[in-house]
PDB file of C-alpha atoms in Angstrom:
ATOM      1  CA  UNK A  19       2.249 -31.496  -1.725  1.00  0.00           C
ATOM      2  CA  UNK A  20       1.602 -30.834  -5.445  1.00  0.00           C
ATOM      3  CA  UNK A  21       3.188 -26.887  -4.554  1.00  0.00           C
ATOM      4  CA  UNK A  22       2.543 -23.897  -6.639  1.00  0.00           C
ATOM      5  CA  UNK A  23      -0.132 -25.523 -10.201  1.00  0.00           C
ATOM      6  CA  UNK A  24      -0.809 -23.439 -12.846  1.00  0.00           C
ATOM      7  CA  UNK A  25      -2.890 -23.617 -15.701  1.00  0.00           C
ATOM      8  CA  UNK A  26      -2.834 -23.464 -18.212  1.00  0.00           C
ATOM      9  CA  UNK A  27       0.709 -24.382 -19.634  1.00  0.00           C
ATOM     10  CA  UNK A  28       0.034 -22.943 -22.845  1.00  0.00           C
ATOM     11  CA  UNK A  29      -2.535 -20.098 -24.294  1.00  0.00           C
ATOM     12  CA  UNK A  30      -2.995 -18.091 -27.827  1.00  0.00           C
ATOM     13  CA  UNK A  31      -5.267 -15.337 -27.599  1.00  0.00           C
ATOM     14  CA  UNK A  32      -6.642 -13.132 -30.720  1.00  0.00           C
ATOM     15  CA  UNK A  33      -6.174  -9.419 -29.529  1.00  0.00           C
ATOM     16  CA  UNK A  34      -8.967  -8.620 -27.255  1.00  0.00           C
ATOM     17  CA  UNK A  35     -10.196 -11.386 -25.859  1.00  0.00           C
ATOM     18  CA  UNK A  36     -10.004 -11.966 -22.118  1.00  0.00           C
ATOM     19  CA  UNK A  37      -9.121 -15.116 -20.341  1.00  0.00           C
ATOM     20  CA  UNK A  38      -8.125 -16.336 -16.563  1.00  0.00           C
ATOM     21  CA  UNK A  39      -4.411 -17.580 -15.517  1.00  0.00           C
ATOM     22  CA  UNK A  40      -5.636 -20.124 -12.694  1.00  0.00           C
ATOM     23  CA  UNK A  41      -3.262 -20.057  -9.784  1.00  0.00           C
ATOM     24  CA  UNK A  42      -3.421 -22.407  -6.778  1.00  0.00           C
ATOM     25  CA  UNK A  43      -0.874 -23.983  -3.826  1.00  0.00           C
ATOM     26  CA  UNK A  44      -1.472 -26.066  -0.996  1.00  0.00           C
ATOM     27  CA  UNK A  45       1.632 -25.125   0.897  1.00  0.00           C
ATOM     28  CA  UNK A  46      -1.112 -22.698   3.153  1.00  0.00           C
ATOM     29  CA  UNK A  47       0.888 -19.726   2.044  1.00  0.00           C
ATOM     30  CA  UNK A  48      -0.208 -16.288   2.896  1.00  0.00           C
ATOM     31  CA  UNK A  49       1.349 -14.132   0.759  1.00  0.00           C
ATOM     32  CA  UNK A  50       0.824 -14.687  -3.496  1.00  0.00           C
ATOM     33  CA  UNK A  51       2.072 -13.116  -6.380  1.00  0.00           C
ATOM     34  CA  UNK A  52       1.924 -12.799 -10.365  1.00  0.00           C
ATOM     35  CA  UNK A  53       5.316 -12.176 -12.023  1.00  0.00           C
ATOM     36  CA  UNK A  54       5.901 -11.931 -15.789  1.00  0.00           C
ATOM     37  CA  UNK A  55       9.032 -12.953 -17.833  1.00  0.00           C
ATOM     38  CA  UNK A  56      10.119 -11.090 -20.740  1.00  0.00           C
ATOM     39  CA  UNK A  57      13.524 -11.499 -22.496  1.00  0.00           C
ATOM     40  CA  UNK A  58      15.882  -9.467 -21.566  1.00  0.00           C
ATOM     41  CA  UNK A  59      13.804  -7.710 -18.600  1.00  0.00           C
ATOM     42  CA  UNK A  60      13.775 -10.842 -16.091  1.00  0.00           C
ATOM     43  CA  UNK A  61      10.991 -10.860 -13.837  1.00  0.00           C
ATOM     44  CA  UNK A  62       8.584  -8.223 -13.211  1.00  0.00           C
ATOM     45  CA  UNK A  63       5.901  -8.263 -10.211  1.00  0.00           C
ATOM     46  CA  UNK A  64       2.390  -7.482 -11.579  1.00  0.00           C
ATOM     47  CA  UNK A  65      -0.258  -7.666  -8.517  1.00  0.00           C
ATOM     48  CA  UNK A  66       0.406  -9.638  -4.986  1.00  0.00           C
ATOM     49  CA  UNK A  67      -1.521 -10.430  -2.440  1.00  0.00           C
ATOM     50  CA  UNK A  68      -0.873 -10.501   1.213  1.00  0.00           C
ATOM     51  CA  UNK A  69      -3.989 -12.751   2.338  1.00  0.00           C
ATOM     52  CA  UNK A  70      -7.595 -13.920   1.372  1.00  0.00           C
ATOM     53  CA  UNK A  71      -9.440 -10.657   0.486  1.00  0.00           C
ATOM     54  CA  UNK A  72      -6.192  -8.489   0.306  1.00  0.00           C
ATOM     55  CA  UNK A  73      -4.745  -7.582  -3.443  1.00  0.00           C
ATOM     56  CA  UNK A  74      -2.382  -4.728  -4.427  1.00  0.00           C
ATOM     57  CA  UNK A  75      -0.457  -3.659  -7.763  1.00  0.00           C
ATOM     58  CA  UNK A  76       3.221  -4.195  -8.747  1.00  0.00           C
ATOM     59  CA  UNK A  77       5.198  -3.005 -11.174  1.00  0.00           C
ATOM     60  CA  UNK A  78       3.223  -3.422 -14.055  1.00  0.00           C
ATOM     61  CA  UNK A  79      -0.106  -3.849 -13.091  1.00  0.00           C
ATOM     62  CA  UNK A  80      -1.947  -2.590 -16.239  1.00  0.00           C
ATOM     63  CA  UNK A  81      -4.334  -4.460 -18.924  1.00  0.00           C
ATOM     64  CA  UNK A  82      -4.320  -7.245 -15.371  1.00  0.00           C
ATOM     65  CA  UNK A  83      -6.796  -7.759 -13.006  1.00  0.00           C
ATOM     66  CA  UNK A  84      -6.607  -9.925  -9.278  1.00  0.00           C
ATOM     67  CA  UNK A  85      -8.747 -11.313  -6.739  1.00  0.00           C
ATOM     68  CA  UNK A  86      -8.163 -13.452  -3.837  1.00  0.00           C
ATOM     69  CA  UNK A  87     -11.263 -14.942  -2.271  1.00  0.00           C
ATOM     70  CA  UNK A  88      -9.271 -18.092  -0.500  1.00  0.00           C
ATOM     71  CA  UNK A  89      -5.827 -18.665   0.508  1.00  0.00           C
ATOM     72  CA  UNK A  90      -5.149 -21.517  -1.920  1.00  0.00           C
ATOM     73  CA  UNK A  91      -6.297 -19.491  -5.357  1.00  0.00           C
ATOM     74  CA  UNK A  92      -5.259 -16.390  -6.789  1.00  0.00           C
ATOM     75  CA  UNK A  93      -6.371 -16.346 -10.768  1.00  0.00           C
ATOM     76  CA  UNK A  94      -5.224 -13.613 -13.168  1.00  0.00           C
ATOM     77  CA  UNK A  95      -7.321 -12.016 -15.479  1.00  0.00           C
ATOM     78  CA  UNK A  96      -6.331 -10.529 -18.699  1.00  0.00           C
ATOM     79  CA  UNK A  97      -9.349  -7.903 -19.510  1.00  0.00           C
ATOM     80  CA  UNK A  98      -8.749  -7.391 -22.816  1.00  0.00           C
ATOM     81  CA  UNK A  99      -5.637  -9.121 -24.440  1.00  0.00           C
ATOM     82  CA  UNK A 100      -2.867  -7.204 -26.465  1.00  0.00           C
ATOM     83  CA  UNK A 101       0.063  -8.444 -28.311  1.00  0.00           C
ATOM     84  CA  UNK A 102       2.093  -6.889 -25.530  1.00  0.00           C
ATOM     85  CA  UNK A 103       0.732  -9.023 -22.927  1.00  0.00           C
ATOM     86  CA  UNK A 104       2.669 -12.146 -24.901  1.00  0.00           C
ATOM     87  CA  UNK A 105       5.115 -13.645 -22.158  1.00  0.00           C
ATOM     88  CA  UNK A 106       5.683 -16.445 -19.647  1.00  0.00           C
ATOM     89  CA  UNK A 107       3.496 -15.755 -16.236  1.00  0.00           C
ATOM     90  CA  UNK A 108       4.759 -16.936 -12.979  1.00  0.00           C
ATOM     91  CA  UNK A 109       2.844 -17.023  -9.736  1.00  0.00           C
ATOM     92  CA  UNK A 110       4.676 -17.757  -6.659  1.00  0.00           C
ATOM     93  CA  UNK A 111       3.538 -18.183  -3.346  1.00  0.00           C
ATOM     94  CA  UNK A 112       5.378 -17.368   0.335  1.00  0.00           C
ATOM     95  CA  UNK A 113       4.588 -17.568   3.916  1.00  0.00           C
ATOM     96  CA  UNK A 114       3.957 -14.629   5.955  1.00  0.00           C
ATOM     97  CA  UNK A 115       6.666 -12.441   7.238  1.00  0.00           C
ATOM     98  CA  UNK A 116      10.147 -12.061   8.224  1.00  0.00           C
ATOM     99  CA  UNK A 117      13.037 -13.789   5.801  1.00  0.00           C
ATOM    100  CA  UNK A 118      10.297 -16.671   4.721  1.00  0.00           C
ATOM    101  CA  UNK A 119       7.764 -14.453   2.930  1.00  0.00           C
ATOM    102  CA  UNK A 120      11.300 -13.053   0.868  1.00  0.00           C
ATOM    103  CA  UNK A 121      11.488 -17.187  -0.384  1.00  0.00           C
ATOM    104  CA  UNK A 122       9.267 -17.601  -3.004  1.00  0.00           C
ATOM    105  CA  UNK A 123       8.135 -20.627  -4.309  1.00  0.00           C
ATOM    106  CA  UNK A 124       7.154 -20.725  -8.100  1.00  0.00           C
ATOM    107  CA  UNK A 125       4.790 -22.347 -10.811  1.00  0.00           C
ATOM    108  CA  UNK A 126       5.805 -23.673 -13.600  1.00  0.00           C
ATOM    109  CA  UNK A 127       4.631 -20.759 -15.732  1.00  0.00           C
ATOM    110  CA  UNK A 128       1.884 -20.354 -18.631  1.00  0.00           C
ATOM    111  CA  UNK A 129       2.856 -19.416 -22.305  1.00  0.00           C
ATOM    112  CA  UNK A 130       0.580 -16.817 -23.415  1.00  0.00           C
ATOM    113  CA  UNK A 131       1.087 -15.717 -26.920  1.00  0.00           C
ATOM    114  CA  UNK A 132      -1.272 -13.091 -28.161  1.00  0.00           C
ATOM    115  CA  UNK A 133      -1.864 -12.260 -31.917  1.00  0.00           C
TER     116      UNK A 133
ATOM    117  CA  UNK B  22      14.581   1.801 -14.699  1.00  0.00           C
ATOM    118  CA  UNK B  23      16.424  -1.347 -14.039  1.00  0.00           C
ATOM    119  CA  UNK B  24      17.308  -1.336 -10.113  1.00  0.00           C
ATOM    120  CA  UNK B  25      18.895  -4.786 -10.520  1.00  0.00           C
ATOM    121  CA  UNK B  26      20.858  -5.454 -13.293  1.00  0.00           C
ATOM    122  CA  UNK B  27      22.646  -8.137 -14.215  1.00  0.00           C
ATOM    123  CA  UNK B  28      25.095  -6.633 -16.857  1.00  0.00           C
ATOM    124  CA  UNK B  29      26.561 -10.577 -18.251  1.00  0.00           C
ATOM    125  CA  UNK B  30      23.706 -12.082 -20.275  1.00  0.00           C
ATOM    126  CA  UNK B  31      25.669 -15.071 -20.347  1.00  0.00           C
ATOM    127  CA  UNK B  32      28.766 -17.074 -18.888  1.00  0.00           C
ATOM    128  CA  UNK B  33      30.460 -20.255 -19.623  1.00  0.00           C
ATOM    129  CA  UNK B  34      32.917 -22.434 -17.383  1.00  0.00           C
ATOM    130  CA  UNK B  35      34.355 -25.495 -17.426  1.00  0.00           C
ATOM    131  CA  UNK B  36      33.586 -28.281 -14.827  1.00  0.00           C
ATOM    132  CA  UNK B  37      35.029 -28.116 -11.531  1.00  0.00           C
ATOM    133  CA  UNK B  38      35.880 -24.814 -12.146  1.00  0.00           C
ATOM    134  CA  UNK B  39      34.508 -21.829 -10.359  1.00  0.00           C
ATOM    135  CA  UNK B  40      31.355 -19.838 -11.916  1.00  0.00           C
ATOM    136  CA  UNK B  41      31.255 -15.896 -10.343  1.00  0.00           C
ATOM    137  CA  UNK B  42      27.983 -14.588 -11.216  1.00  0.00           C
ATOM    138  CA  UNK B  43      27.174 -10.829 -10.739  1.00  0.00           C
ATOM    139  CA  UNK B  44      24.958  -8.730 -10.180  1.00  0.00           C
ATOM    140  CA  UNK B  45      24.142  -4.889  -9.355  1.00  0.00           C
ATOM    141  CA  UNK B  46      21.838  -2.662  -7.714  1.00  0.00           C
ATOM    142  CA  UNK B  47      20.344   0.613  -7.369  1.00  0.00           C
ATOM    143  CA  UNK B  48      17.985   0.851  -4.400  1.00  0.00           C
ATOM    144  CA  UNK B  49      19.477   1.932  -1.428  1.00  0.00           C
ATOM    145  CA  UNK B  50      16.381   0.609   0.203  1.00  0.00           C
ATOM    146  CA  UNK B  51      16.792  -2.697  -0.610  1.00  0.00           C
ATOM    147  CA  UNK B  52      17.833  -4.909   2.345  1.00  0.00           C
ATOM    148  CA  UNK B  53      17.287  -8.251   1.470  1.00  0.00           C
ATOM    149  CA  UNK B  54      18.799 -10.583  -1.443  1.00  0.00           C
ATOM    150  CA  UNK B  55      18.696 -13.715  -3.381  1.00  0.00           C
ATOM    151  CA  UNK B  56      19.355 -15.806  -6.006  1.00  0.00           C
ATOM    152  CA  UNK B  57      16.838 -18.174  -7.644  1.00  0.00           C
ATOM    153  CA  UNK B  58      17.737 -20.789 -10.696  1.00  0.00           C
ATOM    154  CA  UNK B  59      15.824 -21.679 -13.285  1.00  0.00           C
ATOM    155  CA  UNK B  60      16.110 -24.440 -15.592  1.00  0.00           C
ATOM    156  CA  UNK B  61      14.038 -24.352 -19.171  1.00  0.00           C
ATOM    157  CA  UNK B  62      10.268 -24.842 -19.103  1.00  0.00           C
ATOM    158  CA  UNK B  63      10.001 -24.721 -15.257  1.00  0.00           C
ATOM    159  CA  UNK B  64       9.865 -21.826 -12.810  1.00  0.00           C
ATOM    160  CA  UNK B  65      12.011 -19.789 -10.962  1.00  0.00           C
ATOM    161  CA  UNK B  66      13.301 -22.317  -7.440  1.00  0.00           C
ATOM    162  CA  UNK B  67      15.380 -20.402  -4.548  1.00  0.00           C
ATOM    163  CA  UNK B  68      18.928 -21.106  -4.023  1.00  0.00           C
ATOM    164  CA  UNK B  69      20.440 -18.784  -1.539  1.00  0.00           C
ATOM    165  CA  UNK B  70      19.845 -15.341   0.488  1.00  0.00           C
ATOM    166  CA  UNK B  71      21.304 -12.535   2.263  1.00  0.00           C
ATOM    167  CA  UNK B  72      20.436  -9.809   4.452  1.00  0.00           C
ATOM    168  CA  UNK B  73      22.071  -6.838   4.133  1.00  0.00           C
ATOM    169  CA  UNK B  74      23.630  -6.862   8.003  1.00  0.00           C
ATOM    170  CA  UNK B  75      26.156  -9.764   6.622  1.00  0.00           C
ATOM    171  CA  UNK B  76      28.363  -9.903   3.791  1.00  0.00           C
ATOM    172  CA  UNK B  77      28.587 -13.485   2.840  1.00  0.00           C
ATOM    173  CA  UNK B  78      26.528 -16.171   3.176  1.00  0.00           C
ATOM    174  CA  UNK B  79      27.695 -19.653   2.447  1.00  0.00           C
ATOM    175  CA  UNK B  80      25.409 -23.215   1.594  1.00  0.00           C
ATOM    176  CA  UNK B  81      27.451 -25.952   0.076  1.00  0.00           C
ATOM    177  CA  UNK B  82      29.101 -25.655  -2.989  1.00  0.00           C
ATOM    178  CA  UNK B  83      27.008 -21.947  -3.272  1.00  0.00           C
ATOM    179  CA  UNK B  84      28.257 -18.486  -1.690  1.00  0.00           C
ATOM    180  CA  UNK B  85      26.829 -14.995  -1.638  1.00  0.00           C
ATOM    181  CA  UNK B  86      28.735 -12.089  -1.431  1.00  0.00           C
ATOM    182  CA  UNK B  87      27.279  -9.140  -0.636  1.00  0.00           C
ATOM    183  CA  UNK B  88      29.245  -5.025  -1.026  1.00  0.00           C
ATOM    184  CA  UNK B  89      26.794  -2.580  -0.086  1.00  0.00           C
ATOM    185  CA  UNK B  90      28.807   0.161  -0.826  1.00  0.00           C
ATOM    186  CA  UNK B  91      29.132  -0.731  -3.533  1.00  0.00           C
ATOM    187  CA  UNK B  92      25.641  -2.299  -3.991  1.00  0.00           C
ATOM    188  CA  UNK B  93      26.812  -5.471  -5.770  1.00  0.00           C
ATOM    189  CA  UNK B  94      26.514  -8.995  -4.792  1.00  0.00           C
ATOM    190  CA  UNK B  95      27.703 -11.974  -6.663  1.00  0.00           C
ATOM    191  CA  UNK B  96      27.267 -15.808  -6.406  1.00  0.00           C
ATOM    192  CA  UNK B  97      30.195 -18.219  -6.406  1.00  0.00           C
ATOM    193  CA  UNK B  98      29.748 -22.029  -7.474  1.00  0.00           C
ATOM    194  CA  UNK B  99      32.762 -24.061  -6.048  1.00  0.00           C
ATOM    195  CA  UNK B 100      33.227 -26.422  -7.882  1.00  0.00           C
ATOM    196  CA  UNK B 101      30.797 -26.062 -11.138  1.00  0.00           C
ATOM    197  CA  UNK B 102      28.695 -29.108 -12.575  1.00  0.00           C
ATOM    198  CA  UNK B 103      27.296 -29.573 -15.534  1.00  0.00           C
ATOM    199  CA  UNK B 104      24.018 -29.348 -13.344  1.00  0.00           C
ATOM    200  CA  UNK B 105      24.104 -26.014 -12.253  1.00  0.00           C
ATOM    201  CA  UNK B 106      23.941 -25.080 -16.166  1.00  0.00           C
ATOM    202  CA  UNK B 107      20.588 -22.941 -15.751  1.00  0.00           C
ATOM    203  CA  UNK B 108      19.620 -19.180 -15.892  1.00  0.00           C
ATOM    204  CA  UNK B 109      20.263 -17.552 -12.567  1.00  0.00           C
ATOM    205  CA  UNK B 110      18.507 -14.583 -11.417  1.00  0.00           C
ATOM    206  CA  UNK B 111      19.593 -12.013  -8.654  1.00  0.00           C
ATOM    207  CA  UNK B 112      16.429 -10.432  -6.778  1.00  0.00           C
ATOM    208  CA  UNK B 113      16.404  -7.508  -4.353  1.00  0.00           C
ATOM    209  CA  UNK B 114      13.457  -6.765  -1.813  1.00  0.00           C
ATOM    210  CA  UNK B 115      13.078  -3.663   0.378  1.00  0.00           C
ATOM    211  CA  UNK B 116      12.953  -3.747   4.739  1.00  0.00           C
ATOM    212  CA  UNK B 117       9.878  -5.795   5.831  1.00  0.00           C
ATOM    213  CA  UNK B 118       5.989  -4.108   6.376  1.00  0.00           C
ATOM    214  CA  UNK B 119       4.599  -3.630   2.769  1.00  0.00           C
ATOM    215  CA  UNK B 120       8.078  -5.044   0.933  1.00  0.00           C
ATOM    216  CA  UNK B 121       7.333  -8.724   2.209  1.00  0.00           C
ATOM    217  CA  UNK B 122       6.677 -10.690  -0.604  1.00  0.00           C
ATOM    218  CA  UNK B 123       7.937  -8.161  -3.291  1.00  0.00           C
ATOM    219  CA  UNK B 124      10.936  -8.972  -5.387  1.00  0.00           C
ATOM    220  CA  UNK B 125      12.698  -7.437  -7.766  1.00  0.00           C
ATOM    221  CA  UNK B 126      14.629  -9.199 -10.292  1.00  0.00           C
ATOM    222  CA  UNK B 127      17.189  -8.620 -12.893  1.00  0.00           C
ATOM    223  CA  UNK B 128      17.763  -9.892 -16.409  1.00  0.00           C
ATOM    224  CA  UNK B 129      18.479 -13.184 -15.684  1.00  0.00           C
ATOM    225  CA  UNK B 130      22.740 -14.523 -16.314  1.00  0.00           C
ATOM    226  CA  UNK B 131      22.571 -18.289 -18.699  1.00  0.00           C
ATOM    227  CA  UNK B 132      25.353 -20.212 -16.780  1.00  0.00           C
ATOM    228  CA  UNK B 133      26.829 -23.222 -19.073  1.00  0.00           C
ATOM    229  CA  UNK B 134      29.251 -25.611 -17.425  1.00  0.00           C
ATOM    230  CA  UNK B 135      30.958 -27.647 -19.791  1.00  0.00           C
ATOM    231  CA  UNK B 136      32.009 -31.398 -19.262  1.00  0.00           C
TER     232      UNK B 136
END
């Protein structure tokens, strides 16, 4: 099992462009998520989704947009970059319910800086 | 608002020593904890949990404590390796139905163990 893949492992944006975090596992997890990591403020939850066809927003859902049309990939869109969007991004995958869908499993994370 | 904090941005041990990482929170909803490791350039991997109907949970050389009265938990490493020298994050989820696969993490603590 390659896991949780992400790509890419590094990104620079110009301010305003748009561009897709891809986002696949082949662990046939249910539940998916998009986290990002900025220093100082550890992890922060930006959209999850519970299933194929399900999406909802975390905590900082803004400037981000999700869709989940299979179970294996859930890609991240940036709309419209800003500077503010520069971080590490982390998708992690679970399985459904009870204390396993609390054990995430993560990427390795994608770079984006934004200028 | 930071509902898990981890107040010690940093702490340094020697081998074979013990390491006592802590870590508060705010949510009285929150029911479910754990404590992921992360080493540079890769993501976040799990290392232990807890439910909030026990107060320590125990795997090898790693222990969880958990106070709810207090609302802080802590991780013990008995005895500390040069290994374990990673960031550790504390994350927090609320009781099952729309919480599954919803963390929320604090700042992150850099663990060094020295040789």
């Amino acid at each position: 099992n390659a896991g949780v893949t992400q790509t890419p492992k590094f990104q620079v944006l110009k301010t305003g462009q748009s561009m897709t975090l891809q986002c696949a596992q082949d662990m046939n997890h249910e539940y998916m998520s998009w986290y990002r990591q900025d220093p100082g403020m550890g992890l922060r939850l930006i959209h999850y989704s519970v299933g194929a066809g399900i999406t909802d927003q975390g905590e900082v859902p803004n400037g981000y947009n999700v869709s989940r049309s299979t179970t294996e990939d859930f890609p991240l869109r940036l709309l419209s970059a800003a500077p503010s969007q520069t971080s590490v991004y982390f998708c992690a995958s679970s399985l459904r319910g009870g204390k396993s869908s609390y054990e995430q499993y993560f990427g390795p994370g994608t770079r984006l800086t934004v200028t | 608002d930071q509902q898990v904090k981890q107040n010690s941005p940093s702490l340094s041990v020697q081998e074979g020593r013990i390491s006592i990482l802590n870590c508060d929170y705010t949510n009285s909803m929150f029911d479910y904890f754990l404590w992921y490791k992360k080493y540079p350039a890769e993501g976040p991997t799990f290392l232990i949990s807890i439910s909030s109907i026990k107060d320590k949970n125990e795997d090898g050389r790693f222990t969880v404590f958990l106070n709810k009265s207090a609302k802080h938990l802590s991780l013990h490493i008995v005895p500390s390796q040069p290994g374990d020298s990673a960031v550790y994050f504390c994350a927090a989820s609320g009781a099952g139905g729309t919480s599954y696969g919803k963390l929320t993490f604090g700042q992150g603590t850099i663990l060094t163990v020295h040789p």
